[in-house]
Structure formats: C-alpha cells, structure tokens
mmCIF file of C-alpha atoms and ligand atoms in Angstrom:
data_model
loop_
_atom_site.group_PDB
_atom_site.id
_atom_site.type_symbol
_atom_site.label_atom_id
_atom_site.label_comp_id
_atom_site.label_asym_id
_atom_site.label_seq_id
_atom_site.Cartn_x
_atom_site.Cartn_y
_atom_site.Cartn_z
ATOM 1 C CA MET A 369 -24.679 3.133 6.333
ATOM 2 C CA LYS A 370 -23.345 -0.200 6.461
ATOM 3 C CA TYR A 371 -20.103 -2.279 5.370
ATOM 4 C CA MET A 372 -18.791 -5.548 5.141
ATOM 5 C CA THR A 373 -15.320 -6.616 4.947
ATOM 6 C CA ALA A 374 -13.669 -9.849 3.256
ATOM 7 C CA GLY A 375 -10.074 -11.347 2.907
ATOM 8 C CA GLU A 376 -7.728 -14.054 4.099
ATOM 9 C CA SER A 377 -4.468 -13.029 6.070
ATOM 10 C CA HIS A 378 -2.263 -14.646 3.446
ATOM 11 C CA GLY A 379 -4.600 -14.694 0.480
ATOM 12 C CA PRO A 380 -4.444 -11.875 -1.993
ATOM 13 C CA GLU A 381 -6.882 -9.254 -1.464
ATOM 14 C CA GLU A 382 -8.827 -7.593 1.564
ATOM 15 C CA ILE A 383 -11.937 -5.877 0.302
ATOM 16 C CA ALA A 384 -14.431 -4.148 2.298
ATOM 17 C CA ILE A 385 -17.873 -2.756 0.516
ATOM 18 C CA ILE A 386 -19.608 0.521 2.069
ATOM 19 C CA GLU A 387 -22.985 1.183 1.349
ATOM 20 C CA GLY A 388 -24.506 4.529 2.812
ATOM 21 C CA ILE A 389 -21.975 7.131 2.560
ATOM 22 C CA PRO A 390 -23.790 10.370 1.083
ATOM 23 C CA SER A 391 -22.882 12.087 -2.535
ATOM 24 C CA GLY A 392 -20.511 14.851 -2.525
ATOM 25 C CA LEU A 393 -17.946 13.860 -0.062
ATOM 26 C CA HIS A 394 -14.282 14.659 -0.980
ATOM 27 C CA ILE A 395 -12.158 11.722 -0.334
ATOM 28 C CA SER A 396 -8.727 10.239 -2.022
ATOM 29 C CA GLU A 397 -6.790 7.242 -1.234
ATOM 30 C CA GLU A 398 -4.393 9.445 0.304
ATOM 31 C CA ASP A 399 -6.802 10.227 3.165
ATOM 32 C CA ILE A 400 -7.022 6.780 4.049
ATOM 33 C CA ASN A 401 -3.585 5.747 3.162
ATOM 34 C CA LYS A 402 -2.410 7.600 6.297
ATOM 35 C CA GLU A 403 -5.446 5.982 8.471
ATOM 36 C CA LEU A 404 -3.067 2.705 7.352
ATOM 37 C CA ALA A 405 -0.124 3.402 8.193
ATOM 38 C CA ARG A 406 -1.050 4.488 11.652
ATOM 39 C CA ARG A 407 -2.392 1.320 12.161
ATOM 40 C CA GLN A 408 0.662 -0.653 11.226
ATOM 41 C CA HIS A 409 3.773 1.283 12.779
ATOM 42 C CA GLY A 410 4.235 1.202 16.508
ATOM 43 C CA TYR A 411 6.192 -0.227 18.913
ATOM 44 C CA GLY A 412 6.078 -4.064 19.273
ATOM 45 C CA ARG A 413 4.784 -5.209 15.959
ATOM 46 C CA GLY A 414 6.222 -7.661 14.293
ATOM 47 C CA GLN A 415 8.057 -8.617 10.981
ATOM 48 C CA ARG A 416 4.670 -8.929 8.654
ATOM 49 C CA GLN A 417 4.475 -5.037 9.019
ATOM 50 C CA VAL A 418 8.222 -4.595 7.384
ATOM 51 C CA ILE A 419 6.552 -6.780 4.176
ATOM 52 C CA GLU A 420 3.457 -4.900 4.011
ATOM 53 C CA SER A 421 2.727 -1.248 2.926
ATOM 54 C CA ASP A 422 -1.275 -0.820 3.109
ATOM 55 C CA THR A 423 -2.129 0.903 0.434
ATOM 56 C CA VAL A 424 -6.065 1.288 -0.513
ATOM 57 C CA LYS A 425 -7.577 1.513 -4.316
ATOM 58 C CA PHE A 426 -11.087 2.551 -4.963
ATOM 59 C CA LEU A 427 -13.116 0.089 -6.971
ATOM 60 C CA SER A 428 -16.436 1.522 -7.109
ATOM 61 C CA GLY A 429 -18.533 4.795 -5.374
ATOM 62 C CA VAL A 430 -15.740 7.665 -5.960
ATOM 63 C CA ARG A 431 -15.206 9.772 -8.915
ATOM 64 C CA HIS A 432 -12.734 12.730 -9.127
ATOM 65 C CA GLN A 433 -12.200 12.216 -5.639
ATOM 66 C CA GLU A 434 -15.985 12.616 -4.598
ATOM 67 C CA THR A 435 -18.496 10.121 -3.578
ATOM 68 C CA LEU A 436 -21.237 8.967 -5.718
ATOM 69 C CA GLY A 437 -23.628 7.940 -3.335
ATOM 70 C CA SER A 438 -23.323 4.361 -4.873
ATOM 71 C CA PRO A 439 -21.439 1.404 -3.063
ATOM 72 C CA ILE A 440 -18.028 2.052 -2.174
ATOM 73 C CA THR A 441 -15.328 -0.698 -2.927
ATOM 74 C CA LEU A 442 -11.892 -0.504 -1.124
ATOM 75 C CA ASN A 443 -9.487 -2.795 -1.742
ATOM 76 C CA VAL A 444 -5.951 -3.662 0.167
ATOM 77 C CA HIS A 445 -3.018 -5.815 -1.601
ATOM 78 C CA ASN A 446 -1.537 -8.507 0.631
ATOM 79 C CA ASP A 447 1.997 -7.890 -0.087
ATOM 80 C CA ASP A 448 2.781 -11.170 1.861
ATOM 81 C CA HIS A 449 0.514 -13.310 -0.714
ATOM 82 C CA ASN A 450 3.466 -13.603 -2.933
ATOM 83 C CA HIS A 451 5.181 -16.017 -0.165
ATOM 84 C CA TRP A 452 1.935 -18.235 0.105
ATOM 85 C CA ALA A 453 0.242 -18.218 -3.355
ATOM 86 C CA SER A 454 0.481 -22.113 -3.480
ATOM 87 C CA ILE A 455 -0.639 -22.578 0.234
ATOM 88 C CA MET A 456 -3.489 -20.319 -0.660
ATOM 89 C CA ALA A 457 -4.504 -21.293 -3.603
ATOM 90 C CA PRO A 458 -8.121 -20.856 -4.706
ATOM 91 C CA ASN A 459 -8.423 -22.998 -7.823
ATOM 92 C CA ASP A 460 -5.594 -25.560 -6.916
ATOM 93 C CA VAL A 461 -6.277 -28.971 -5.480
ATOM 94 C CA GLU A 462 -4.808 -29.579 -2.178
ATOM 95 C CA THR A 463 -1.110 -31.325 -3.122
ATOM 96 C CA ASP A 464 1.644 -32.480 -1.109
ATOM 97 C CA GLU A 465 3.487 -29.291 -1.827
ATOM 98 C CA ASN A 466 0.562 -27.011 -1.276
ATOM 99 C CA SER A 467 -0.284 -28.271 2.024
ATOM 100 C CA VAL A 468 2.669 -27.366 4.137
ATOM 101 C CA ARG A 469 2.143 -25.051 6.872
ATOM 102 C CA LYS A 470 -0.618 -26.717 8.494
ATOM 103 C CA VAL A 471 -2.027 -25.774 11.909
ATOM 104 C CA MET A 472 -2.504 -28.967 13.810
ATOM 105 C CA ARG A 473 -1.873 -27.638 17.516
ATOM 106 C CA PRO A 474 -4.649 -25.100 18.639
ATOM 107 C CA ARG A 475 -2.990 -21.678 20.204
ATOM 108 C CA PRO A 476 -4.388 -21.199 23.772
ATOM 109 C CA GLY A 477 -6.718 -18.256 23.245
ATOM 110 C CA HIS A 478 -7.010 -17.926 19.484
ATOM 111 C CA ALA A 479 -10.216 -18.485 17.342
ATOM 112 C CA ASP A 480 -7.903 -21.891 16.233
ATOM 113 C CA LEU A 481 -9.755 -24.797 18.285
ATOM 114 C CA VAL A 482 -13.363 -23.667 18.707
ATOM 115 C CA GLY A 483 -13.142 -22.360 15.434
ATOM 116 C CA GLY A 484 -12.128 -26.006 13.823
ATOM 117 C CA MET A 485 -14.879 -27.827 15.827
ATOM 118 C CA LYS A 486 -17.409 -25.275 14.631
ATOM 119 C CA TYR A 487 -16.463 -25.233 10.737
ATOM 120 C CA ARG A 488 -15.114 -28.804 10.633
ATOM 121 C CA HIS A 489 -12.032 -27.788 9.284
ATOM 122 C CA PHE A 490 -10.298 -30.645 11.255
ATOM 123 C CA LYS A 491 -7.660 -31.231 8.968
ATOM 124 C CA ASP A 492 -6.025 -27.484 8.674
ATOM 125 C CA LEU A 493 -6.762 -25.057 11.784
ATOM 126 C CA ARG A 494 -5.393 -22.812 9.046
ATOM 127 C CA ASN A 495 -8.587 -22.473 7.630
ATOM 128 C CA VAL A 496 -9.675 -20.781 10.898
ATOM 129 C CA LEU A 497 -6.570 -18.540 11.517
ATOM 130 C CA GLU A 498 -6.668 -17.173 8.302
ATOM 131 C CA ARG A 499 -9.894 -15.202 8.507
ATOM 132 C CA SER A 500 -9.599 -14.539 12.362
ATOM 133 C CA SER A 501 -6.167 -13.367 12.219
ATOM 134 C CA ALA A 502 -6.413 -9.504 13.010
ATOM 135 C CA ARG A 503 -5.310 -8.668 8.952
ATOM 136 C CA GLU A 504 -9.254 -7.868 8.606
ATOM 137 C CA THR A 505 -8.958 -4.765 10.740
ATOM 138 C CA VAL A 506 -6.780 -3.198 7.966
ATOM 139 C CA MET A 507 -9.929 -2.814 6.028
ATOM 140 C CA ARG A 508 -12.068 -1.773 9.351
ATOM 141 C CA VAL A 509 -9.292 1.087 9.463
ATOM 142 C CA ALA A 510 -10.230 1.750 5.878
ATOM 143 C CA VAL A 511 -14.186 2.270 6.281
ATOM 144 C CA GLY A 512 -13.312 4.034 9.489
ATOM 145 C CA ALA A 513 -11.174 6.533 7.366
ATOM 146 C CA VAL A 514 -13.907 7.113 5.443
ATOM 147 C CA ALA A 515 -16.599 8.011 8.136
ATOM 148 C CA LYS A 516 -14.110 9.944 9.986
ATOM 149 C CA GLN A 517 -13.566 12.334 6.796
ATOM 150 C CA LEU A 518 -17.445 12.418 6.602
ATOM 151 C CA LEU A 519 -17.478 13.217 10.779
ATOM 152 C CA LYS A 520 -14.245 15.968 9.821
ATOM 153 C CA GLU A 521 -17.207 17.529 7.683
ATOM 154 C CA ILE A 522 -19.609 17.886 10.706
ATOM 155 C CA ASP A 523 -16.855 19.102 12.999
ATOM 156 C CA ILE A 524 -17.119 15.966 15.058
ATOM 157 C CA ASP A 525 -13.297 14.709 15.636
ATOM 158 C CA VAL A 526 -12.443 11.223 16.606
ATOM 159 C CA HIS A 527 -9.151 9.896 18.395
ATOM 160 C CA GLY A 528 -7.734 6.925 20.089
ATOM 161 C CA PHE A 529 -4.433 6.752 21.888
ATOM 162 C CA VAL A 530 -2.978 3.984 24.723
ATOM 163 C CA LEU A 531 -3.349 4.441 28.090
ATOM 164 C CA ASN A 532 -1.529 1.053 29.701
ATOM 165 C CA ILE A 533 0.228 -1.774 27.894
ATOM 166 C CA GLY A 534 1.127 -4.539 30.744
ATOM 167 C CA SER A 535 2.415 -2.676 33.865
ATOM 168 C CA ALA A 536 3.330 0.428 32.289
ATOM 169 C CA LYS A 537 0.567 3.186 32.709
ATOM 170 C CA THR A 538 -0.243 6.547 31.434
ATOM 171 C CA ASN A 539 -2.982 9.112 32.578
ATOM 172 C CA LEU A 540 -4.970 11.989 31.832
ATOM 173 C CA ASP A 541 -3.081 14.057 34.397
ATOM 174 C CA LYS A 542 0.458 14.017 32.133
ATOM 175 C CA LEU A 543 -1.055 15.985 29.911
ATOM 176 C CA GLU A 544 -1.460 19.646 31.632
ATOM 177 C CA ASN A 545 -2.433 21.496 28.816
ATOM 178 C CA PHE A 546 -4.704 19.292 27.036
ATOM 179 C CA LYS A 547 -7.400 21.947 25.664
ATOM 180 C CA LYS A 548 -8.973 19.857 22.753
ATOM 181 C CA LEU A 549 -8.652 16.684 21.034
ATOM 182 C CA ASP A 550 -6.174 17.549 18.417
ATOM 183 C CA ASP A 551 -3.458 18.180 21.434
ATOM 184 C CA ILE A 552 -3.848 14.428 22.281
ATOM 185 C CA ARG A 553 -3.270 13.663 18.939
ATOM 186 C CA GLN A 554 -0.284 15.541 18.778
ATOM 187 C CA VAL A 555 1.330 14.340 21.660
ATOM 188 C CA SER A 556 0.100 10.648 21.244
ATOM 189 C CA GLU A 557 0.607 10.290 17.704
ATOM 190 C CA SER A 558 4.775 11.297 18.668
ATOM 191 C CA PHE A 559 5.463 8.360 20.492
ATOM 192 C CA PRO A 560 5.720 4.916 18.922
ATOM 193 C CA THR A 561 3.661 3.246 21.635
ATOM 194 C CA ARG A 562 0.847 6.004 21.081
ATOM 195 C CA THR A 563 1.012 7.247 24.468
ATOM 196 C CA LEU A 564 0.590 10.604 26.181
ATOM 197 C CA ASP A 565 4.121 11.400 28.005
ATOM 198 C CA GLU A 566 7.913 10.337 27.350
ATOM 199 C CA GLU A 567 8.510 8.380 30.297
ATOM 200 C CA THR A 568 5.467 6.315 30.384
ATOM 201 C CA ASP A 569 6.291 5.654 26.276
ATOM 202 C CA LYS A 570 9.772 4.374 27.680
ATOM 203 C CA LYS A 571 8.277 2.276 30.267
ATOM 204 C CA MET A 572 6.230 0.260 27.729
ATOM 205 C CA GLN A 573 8.623 0.033 25.345
ATOM 206 C CA ALA A 574 10.724 -1.716 28.433
ATOM 207 C CA VAL A 575 7.647 -4.057 29.084
ATOM 208 C CA ILE A 576 7.345 -5.029 25.335
ATOM 209 C CA ASP A 577 11.302 -5.716 25.258
ATOM 210 C CA GLN A 578 10.657 -8.039 28.152
ATOM 211 C CA ALA A 579 7.779 -9.938 26.878
ATOM 212 C CA LYS A 580 9.686 -10.004 23.462
ATOM 213 C CA LYS A 581 13.129 -11.881 25.097
ATOM 214 C CA GLU A 582 11.017 -14.337 26.852
ATOM 215 C CA GLY A 583 8.642 -15.137 24.194
ATOM 216 C CA ASN A 584 5.961 -13.664 25.636
ATOM 217 C CA THR A 585 3.122 -11.020 24.684
ATOM 218 C CA VAL A 586 1.407 -8.647 26.296
ATOM 219 C CA GLY A 587 -1.916 -6.347 26.353
ATOM 220 C CA GLY A 588 -3.262 -3.453 27.521
ATOM 221 C CA THR A 589 -5.961 -0.571 27.491
ATOM 222 C CA VAL A 590 -6.786 1.875 24.314
ATOM 223 C CA GLN A 591 -9.002 5.134 25.263
ATOM 224 C CA VAL A 592 -10.908 7.001 22.564
ATOM 225 C CA PHE A 593 -12.368 10.170 22.837
ATOM 226 C CA ALA A 594 -14.907 11.626 20.309
ATOM 227 C CA THR A 595 -15.613 15.507 20.743
ATOM 228 C CA GLY A 596 -18.196 17.403 18.645
ATOM 229 C CA VAL A 597 -21.234 15.087 18.781
ATOM 230 C CA PRO A 598 -24.369 16.221 18.829
ATOM 231 C CA ALA A 599 -26.430 15.388 22.208
ATOM 232 C CA GLY A 600 -29.363 13.001 21.233
ATOM 233 C CA LEU A 601 -27.999 10.444 18.691
ATOM 234 C CA GLY A 602 -28.620 7.139 19.744
ATOM 235 C CA SER A 603 -32.151 6.410 21.706
ATOM 236 C CA TYR A 604 -33.389 4.944 25.149
ATOM 237 C CA VAL A 605 -36.544 3.942 23.206
ATOM 238 C CA THR A 606 -35.528 0.397 22.634
ATOM 239 C CA ALA A 607 -32.085 -1.652 23.522
ATOM 240 C CA ASP A 608 -31.155 -2.116 20.127
ATOM 241 C CA ASP A 609 -31.250 1.822 19.569
ATOM 242 C CA LYS A 610 -28.997 2.301 22.441
ATOM 243 C CA LEU A 611 -25.829 3.947 20.990
ATOM 244 C CA ASP A 612 -23.331 3.037 23.669
ATOM 245 C CA ALA A 613 -24.366 -0.536 23.116
ATOM 246 C CA LYS A 614 -23.764 -0.218 19.410
ATOM 247 C CA ILE A 615 -20.479 0.981 20.492
ATOM 248 C CA ALA A 616 -19.815 -1.316 23.030
ATOM 249 C CA ARG A 617 -20.512 -4.065 20.389
ATOM 250 C CA ALA A 618 -18.452 -2.521 18.146
ATOM 251 C CA ILE A 619 -15.188 -2.378 20.398
ATOM 252 C CA VAL A 620 -15.466 -6.125 21.811
ATOM 253 C CA GLY A 621 -16.063 -7.181 18.026
ATOM 254 C CA ILE A 622 -12.304 -6.146 17.287
ATOM 255 C CA ASN A 623 -10.080 -9.370 17.483
ATOM 256 C CA ALA A 624 -8.630 -9.539 20.869
ATOM 257 C CA PHE A 625 -11.054 -7.312 22.693
ATOM 258 C CA LYS A 626 -12.112 -8.557 25.934
ATOM 259 C CA GLY A 627 -13.730 -5.631 27.858
ATOM 260 C CA VAL A 628 -15.287 -2.063 26.972
ATOM 261 C CA ASP A 629 -16.211 0.853 29.608
ATOM 262 C CA PHE A 630 -17.756 4.555 29.020
ATOM 263 C CA GLY A 631 -16.153 7.811 31.287
ATOM 264 C CA GLY A 632 -15.012 6.318 34.524
ATOM 265 C CA GLY A 633 -16.581 3.134 33.668
ATOM 266 C CA PHE A 634 -15.643 0.173 36.108
ATOM 267 C CA ASN A 635 -14.500 3.282 38.533
ATOM 268 C CA ASN A 636 -17.671 4.361 38.696
ATOM 269 C CA ALA A 637 -18.679 1.380 40.841
ATOM 270 C CA GLU A 638 -16.954 2.095 43.842
ATOM 271 C CA LYS A 639 -18.139 5.749 43.960
ATOM 272 C CA PHE A 640 -21.426 7.152 45.145
ATOM 273 C CA GLY A 641 -23.840 8.584 42.703
ATOM 274 C CA SER A 642 -23.071 12.124 43.763
ATOM 275 C CA GLN A 643 -19.516 11.701 42.596
ATOM 276 C CA VAL A 644 -20.380 9.821 39.411
ATOM 277 C CA MET A 645 -23.668 12.104 38.182
ATOM 278 C CA ASP A 646 -22.645 14.502 35.580
ATOM 279 C CA GLU A 647 -24.621 18.085 36.719
ATOM 280 C CA ILE A 648 -26.372 19.792 34.346
ATOM 281 C CA PHE A 649 -25.901 23.401 33.681
ATOM 282 C CA TRP A 650 -27.273 26.400 30.951
ATOM 283 C CA SER A 651 -25.577 29.320 29.227
ATOM 284 C CA GLU A 652 -27.004 31.340 26.393
ATOM 285 C CA ASP A 653 -24.512 30.428 24.019
ATOM 286 C CA LYS A 654 -23.887 26.764 24.529
ATOM 287 C CA GLY A 655 -27.729 25.746 25.874
ATOM 288 C CA PHE A 656 -27.499 22.602 28.471
ATOM 289 C CA TYR A 657 -24.008 21.420 29.198
ATOM 290 C CA ARG A 658 -22.319 19.054 32.109
ATOM 291 C CA GLY A 659 -20.145 19.985 34.868
ATOM 292 C CA SER A 660 -17.950 16.641 33.930
ATOM 293 C CA ASP A 661 -18.129 13.610 31.694
ATOM 294 C CA ASN A 662 -18.016 10.536 34.179
ATOM 295 C CA LEU A 663 -20.536 8.996 32.292
ATOM 296 C CA GLY A 664 -18.301 9.052 28.901
ATOM 297 C CA GLY A 665 -21.102 11.179 27.009
ATOM 298 C CA PHE A 666 -23.784 9.409 27.485
ATOM 299 C CA GLU A 667 -27.081 9.054 29.294
ATOM 300 C CA GLY A 668 -30.033 6.451 28.431
ATOM 301 C CA GLY A 669 -28.027 5.008 25.504
ATOM 302 C CA MET A 670 -27.900 8.836 23.821
ATOM 303 C CA THR A 671 -25.120 11.336 23.607
ATOM 304 C CA THR A 672 -25.459 13.969 26.121
ATOM 305 C CA GLY A 673 -23.451 16.772 23.899
ATOM 306 C CA GLU A 674 -20.553 15.826 25.538
ATOM 307 C CA MET A 675 -17.109 13.849 24.713
ATOM 308 C CA ILE A 676 -17.939 10.693 23.874
ATOM 309 C CA ALA A 677 -15.077 8.391 26.120
ATOM 310 C CA VAL A 678 -14.612 4.683 25.407
ATOM 311 C CA ARG A 679 -12.338 2.600 27.023
ATOM 312 C CA GLY A 680 -11.044 -0.786 25.817
ATOM 313 C CA VAL A 681 -9.101 -3.797 26.996
ATOM 314 C CA VAL A 682 -6.844 -5.766 25.287
ATOM 315 C CA LYS A 683 -5.429 -9.226 25.717
ATOM 316 C CA PRO A 684 -1.959 -10.237 25.216
ATOM 317 C CA ILE A 685 -1.746 -11.780 21.609
ATOM 318 C CA PRO A 686 -2.509 -15.596 21.968
ATOM 319 C CA THR A 687 0.590 -16.509 19.729
ATOM 320 C CA LEU A 688 3.458 -17.058 22.051
ATOM 321 C CA TYR A 689 7.251 -18.426 20.749
ATOM 322 C CA ARG A 690 7.440 -19.781 24.206
ATOM 323 C CA PRO A 691 4.202 -21.629 23.794
ATOM 324 C CA MET A 692 1.766 -23.263 26.022
ATOM 325 C CA HIS A 693 0.297 -26.713 26.626
ATOM 326 C CA SER A 694 -1.931 -27.687 23.555
ATOM 327 C CA VAL A 695 -3.142 -31.339 21.813
ATOM 328 C CA ASP A 696 -2.662 -32.002 18.503
ATOM 329 C CA ILE A 697 -6.395 -32.215 16.543
ATOM 330 C CA ASP A 698 -5.183 -35.296 14.497
ATOM 331 C CA THR A 699 -3.499 -37.436 16.829
ATOM 332 C CA HIS A 700 -5.034 -35.868 20.345
ATOM 333 C CA GLU A 701 -1.296 -36.415 21.742
ATOM 334 C CA GLU A 702 -0.354 -33.264 24.118
ATOM 335 C CA HIS A 703 2.054 -30.980 22.641
ATOM 336 C CA LYS A 704 3.114 -27.115 22.886
ATOM 337 C CA ALA A 705 1.030 -24.892 21.005
ATOM 338 C CA SER A 706 1.705 -23.928 17.225
ATOM 339 C CA ILE A 707 3.716 -21.282 16.583
ATOM 340 C CA GLU A 708 2.870 -18.760 13.619
ATOM 341 C CA ARG A 709 4.745 -15.783 13.616
ATOM 342 C CA SER A 710 3.300 -12.685 15.340
ATOM 343 C CA ASP A 711 3.383 -9.576 16.996
ATOM 344 C CA THR A 712 4.896 -8.892 20.763
ATOM 345 C CA THR A 713 1.752 -6.480 21.096
ATOM 346 C CA ALA A 714 -0.473 -4.715 18.856
ATOM 347 C CA VAL A 715 -1.939 -2.428 21.348
ATOM 348 C CA THR A 716 -0.603 0.573 19.444
ATOM 349 C CA ALA A 717 -2.825 -0.596 16.368
ATOM 350 C CA ALA A 718 -5.408 -1.581 18.803
ATOM 351 C CA ALA A 719 -5.910 2.328 19.439
ATOM 352 C CA VAL A 720 -6.656 3.338 16.059
ATOM 353 C CA ILE A 721 -8.989 0.152 15.462
ATOM 354 C CA ALA A 722 -10.922 1.089 18.282
ATOM 355 C CA GLU A 723 -11.013 4.866 17.069
ATOM 356 C CA SER A 724 -12.178 3.533 13.596
ATOM 357 C CA MET A 725 -14.941 1.847 15.018
ATOM 358 C CA VAL A 726 -15.929 4.533 17.359
ATOM 359 C CA ALA A 727 -15.910 6.807 14.129
ATOM 360 C CA ILE A 728 -17.973 4.329 12.004
ATOM 361 C CA GLU A 729 -21.077 3.828 14.826
ATOM 362 C CA ILE A 730 -20.948 7.741 15.369
ATOM 363 C CA ALA A 731 -21.402 8.111 11.542
ATOM 364 C CA LYS A 732 -24.009 5.332 11.081
ATOM 365 C CA ALA A 733 -25.861 6.854 13.776
ATOM 366 C CA ILE A 734 -25.727 10.433 12.255
ATOM 367 C CA LEU A 735 -26.448 8.750 8.760
ATOM 368 C CA ASP A 736 -29.648 6.775 10.169
ATOM 369 C CA LYS A 737 -31.083 10.330 11.627
ATOM 370 C CA PHE A 738 -30.592 12.580 9.052
ATOM 371 C CA ASP A 739 -31.200 12.647 5.088
ATOM 372 C CA SER A 740 -28.007 11.258 4.234
ATOM 373 C CA ASP A 741 -28.299 11.004 0.106
ATOM 374 C CA ASN A 742 -26.375 14.015 -0.207
ATOM 375 C CA LEU A 743 -23.494 15.836 2.483
ATOM 376 C CA GLY A 744 -24.745 19.097 1.593
ATOM 377 C CA ARG A 745 -28.457 18.326 2.636
ATOM 378 C CA LEU A 746 -27.002 16.192 5.564
ATOM 379 C CA LYS A 747 -25.165 19.361 7.018
ATOM 380 C CA GLU A 748 -28.313 21.676 6.523
ATOM 381 C CA GLN A 749 -30.194 18.947 8.394
ATOM 382 C CA LEU A 750 -27.537 18.729 11.417
ATOM 383 C CA LYS A 751 -27.523 22.659 11.785
ATOM 384 C CA ALA A 752 -31.003 22.955 12.295
ATOM 385 C CA TYR A 753 -31.212 20.496 14.576
ATOM 386 C CA LYS A 754 -28.356 21.546 16.510
ATOM 387 C CA GLU A 755 -30.067 25.342 16.791
ATOM 388 C CA GLU A 756 -33.148 23.485 17.900
ATOM 389 C CA ILE A 757 -31.774 21.446 20.619
ATOM 390 C CA LYS A 758 -30.052 24.772 21.570
ATOM 391 C CA GLU A 759 -32.927 26.260 22.285
ATOM 392 C CA PHE A 760 -34.734 23.408 24.589
HETATM 393 C C1 EPS B 929 -1.823 -12.498 13.376
HETATM 394 C C2 EPS B 929 -0.990 -12.531 12.720
HETATM 395 C C3 EPS B 929 0.303 -11.940 12.339
HETATM 396 C C4 EPS B 929 0.052 -10.564 12.431
HETATM 397 C C5 EPS B 929 -0.989 -10.174 11.689
HETATM 398 C C6 EPS B 929 -2.273 -10.914 12.918
HETATM 399 O O1 EPS B 929 0.121 -11.888 10.747
HETATM 400 P P1 EPS B 929 1.564 -13.329 10.000
HETATM 401 O O2 EPS B 929 1.172 -14.444 10.472
HETATM 402 O O3 EPS B 929 1.367 -12.755 8.267
HETATM 403 O O4 EPS B 929 2.783 -12.556 11.025
HETATM 404 O O5 EPS B 929 1.124 -9.657 11.859
HETATM 405 O O6 EPS B 929 -1.830 -9.243 11.568
HETATM 406 C C7 EPS B 929 -1.533 -8.346 10.185
HETATM 407 C C8 EPS B 929 -1.062 -8.772 9.210
HETATM 408 C C9 EPS B 929 -1.690 -7.316 10.020
HETATM 409 O O7 EPS B 929 -2.074 -6.601 9.125
HETATM 410 O O8 EPS B 929 -2.185 -6.383 11.558
HETATM 411 C C10 EPS B 929 -3.218 -13.050 13.632
HETATM 412 O O9 EPS B 929 -2.817 -14.157 13.866
HETATM 413 O O10 EPS B 929 -3.916 -12.743 14.348
#
C-alpha cells in the first residue's frame, strides 16, 4: 500500500490517491467523514474550522461501497477556497488585485523562510505556507480512515488521545477500569481536549484560554495505542524494514511533531534493564506473551504481539498573534513576523492524525507481508500465520 496527497491550504481541493488496498473491503464516505470530523473538532482550534465541514468524495476505486483493488482517489473540498479564489487562481497571471495577502516576514518555527530560500519563492512566502500548512493532514486522516477500516476487519484497533497540553497533564492511572482500547476511546472522545479525565480537561482548557488571551500558542504530547497486532510485523534484518522506525518516521512527518518514543520511551533511559525488559511467559491459549509492555510492542524492529504504544511531541503552532522577531525577505529590515489566522493549539487534532499514521504503517506492514489482492484471502493467510506463531 502506498499513497500520495496533493492540495494547497486555500486551493480548491485536497486529494489523496491510495494504491494497494485489497478488493472486497466494505467502506463508505460516511466511515471516512466520521474521522474527518474528529480531526476538525477539539478545544483550541481556530476560525478556519468554522468555515470547513470536511467531507470526502470517492473519485475512484470504490463501487457499491466496496473497494475494487484499483487506486482509490479521495477528494475533500476546501470550503474556504471561495474567499481565496483569485489569490490562489492557477490560470490567471499575477496582478495587483490577486497578489494581496503576500507573506514577506517569515514566522519563526514555520517552513516559511527555509522553504522560500530552497524553492526561490522570494516574492511571496505564501507559495511555501500553502503546502506546508497542516491543512494537508485532512487527507492523511482520510487515508488513515481507509487503513483503519481494513484493520478493523482483522481485529486491530488503533486509538490516539492527548496526554498533555502545556503544563496540564494526565496519565493512564486516571483510567482505573481500562480493559480494552475502546474504554479509552469512549472516555477521551467525550472531552473537547481528547484527554482522559475531567480535571485535566478543565486544566487543559485553561492553559489554552490563557495562551489565546496572550496571543500565544501551546503544544503537547499525544499517545497512540494499537491492539490486536500480531507478532512478527517488520523485521530486524535491515534498518529499512524495522516497523518501529517506519512509525517513528511517519509520526515525525506530521506537521509540528518534534519527537517520538515507544512504550516507556525516554523514561526508560533512567531505569535499569530489569525494570525495562518485558518478561516472557507462555500459556496454552495465548502462546508466548509478555508480563509488561515497557518497550511499546517492539523488539528488534518487529511487533511482539503486545499493544503498540507510541507517543509524539507536538510543538506549539508557530503563528503567534503577538508575533516574534523576523526580517522582511524583500527589504531585509527587522520586523515582527507575519500573522496568519491560526489555531491556539492543534494537539487534539494531532492525536487523530498520529492515530491515522500509525494505522497506515500497520496496514502497510500487513499488506506487505500477506497476499493482499483480496480481503478474504488476506484474512485466511493472517489466520494461518497467527495459528503458526501460536504453535511456536
Ligand atoms: C494552518 C493555519 C490555519 C489552520 C490550518 C493550518 O489555516 P488558516 O490559515 O486557513 O486559518 O486552521 O489547519 C487547517 C486548515 C486544518 O484543516 O487543519 C497552518 O498554517 O499550518
């Protein structure tokens, strides 16, 4: 499975083309729209989300709500494009009227300056920010929704939620009766900050309100769990085939993500080996299993069969309403950075995007390993493989 996205933030359309999804997977636009809505809504999002109501259209690859095995084209319309039609017009030459809203004073932390230097768009950094904008993540969530639909068919569940926003933090101890991933889903999806408990939700909202009041922004940490993943996806044989490495790349590839870890992650660096390794057990019904999951479901770049646990660090959004020091790219004079309408935080959206990226990487690993022309055949092969590893 592979995919590609295209689209500018205020251009007419966002597009994704996915190749390699098996035939026979039941999917509807509605299944995808639910995920797009999760990405859009969340405490701290800006005015753009009031304008957009993201809904997908299938342009190819799906017939009568079933995949055909051919490339699936997904399309989300940018409702905001109406307000930008002449500024973003592909066919009109540049005039005084359509060259308003130029961006000349790069925002520290955004792709503006380096993107301008690299692609030589020195007359207008809008040429950079339109594509570097996190608007593009709408399509990654759409692709992730297709991946999750596939994973659901093979009993793999993936969910992302928020651990901290600024100084407001939750942890798993707040969930006393957590038995399955769906319990976390029910709780975290009930809070506008997508966190685990009411007290932290209120604290997070206060942190976001404070940042907004001060013309500032705030980042955070998201956690993604995946259950039902069989042992042996990925490989220790080459660095390129390590599935944890692919997931790490996919997470840091999301706009604004600056860090990733697995299981106990960075905290494991402070512990002894005996506190970190996941001890091995065996039972008749499960085969091999572990007594803990400190390594986040990976050993040697391969899934162990335990829950995958990945965290991602999201930096605060670079667009500040009280802007920082910058330099005009035309005059080289000192100025405050440009202000573009933006969110106070997008950590709640980031949890859904990270969830989507983990789902995409697991789906890719499954489809690489097994015959994936048809969903039924994939299921048969996976069942045989699971039986085989249980008998090891
Ligand atoms: C973004 C700036 C804002 C965000 C946008 C990402 O867009 P606008 O400038 O149109 O207000 O809302 O995110 C989305 C549009 C989205 O759908 O997530 C940026 O500069 O990265």
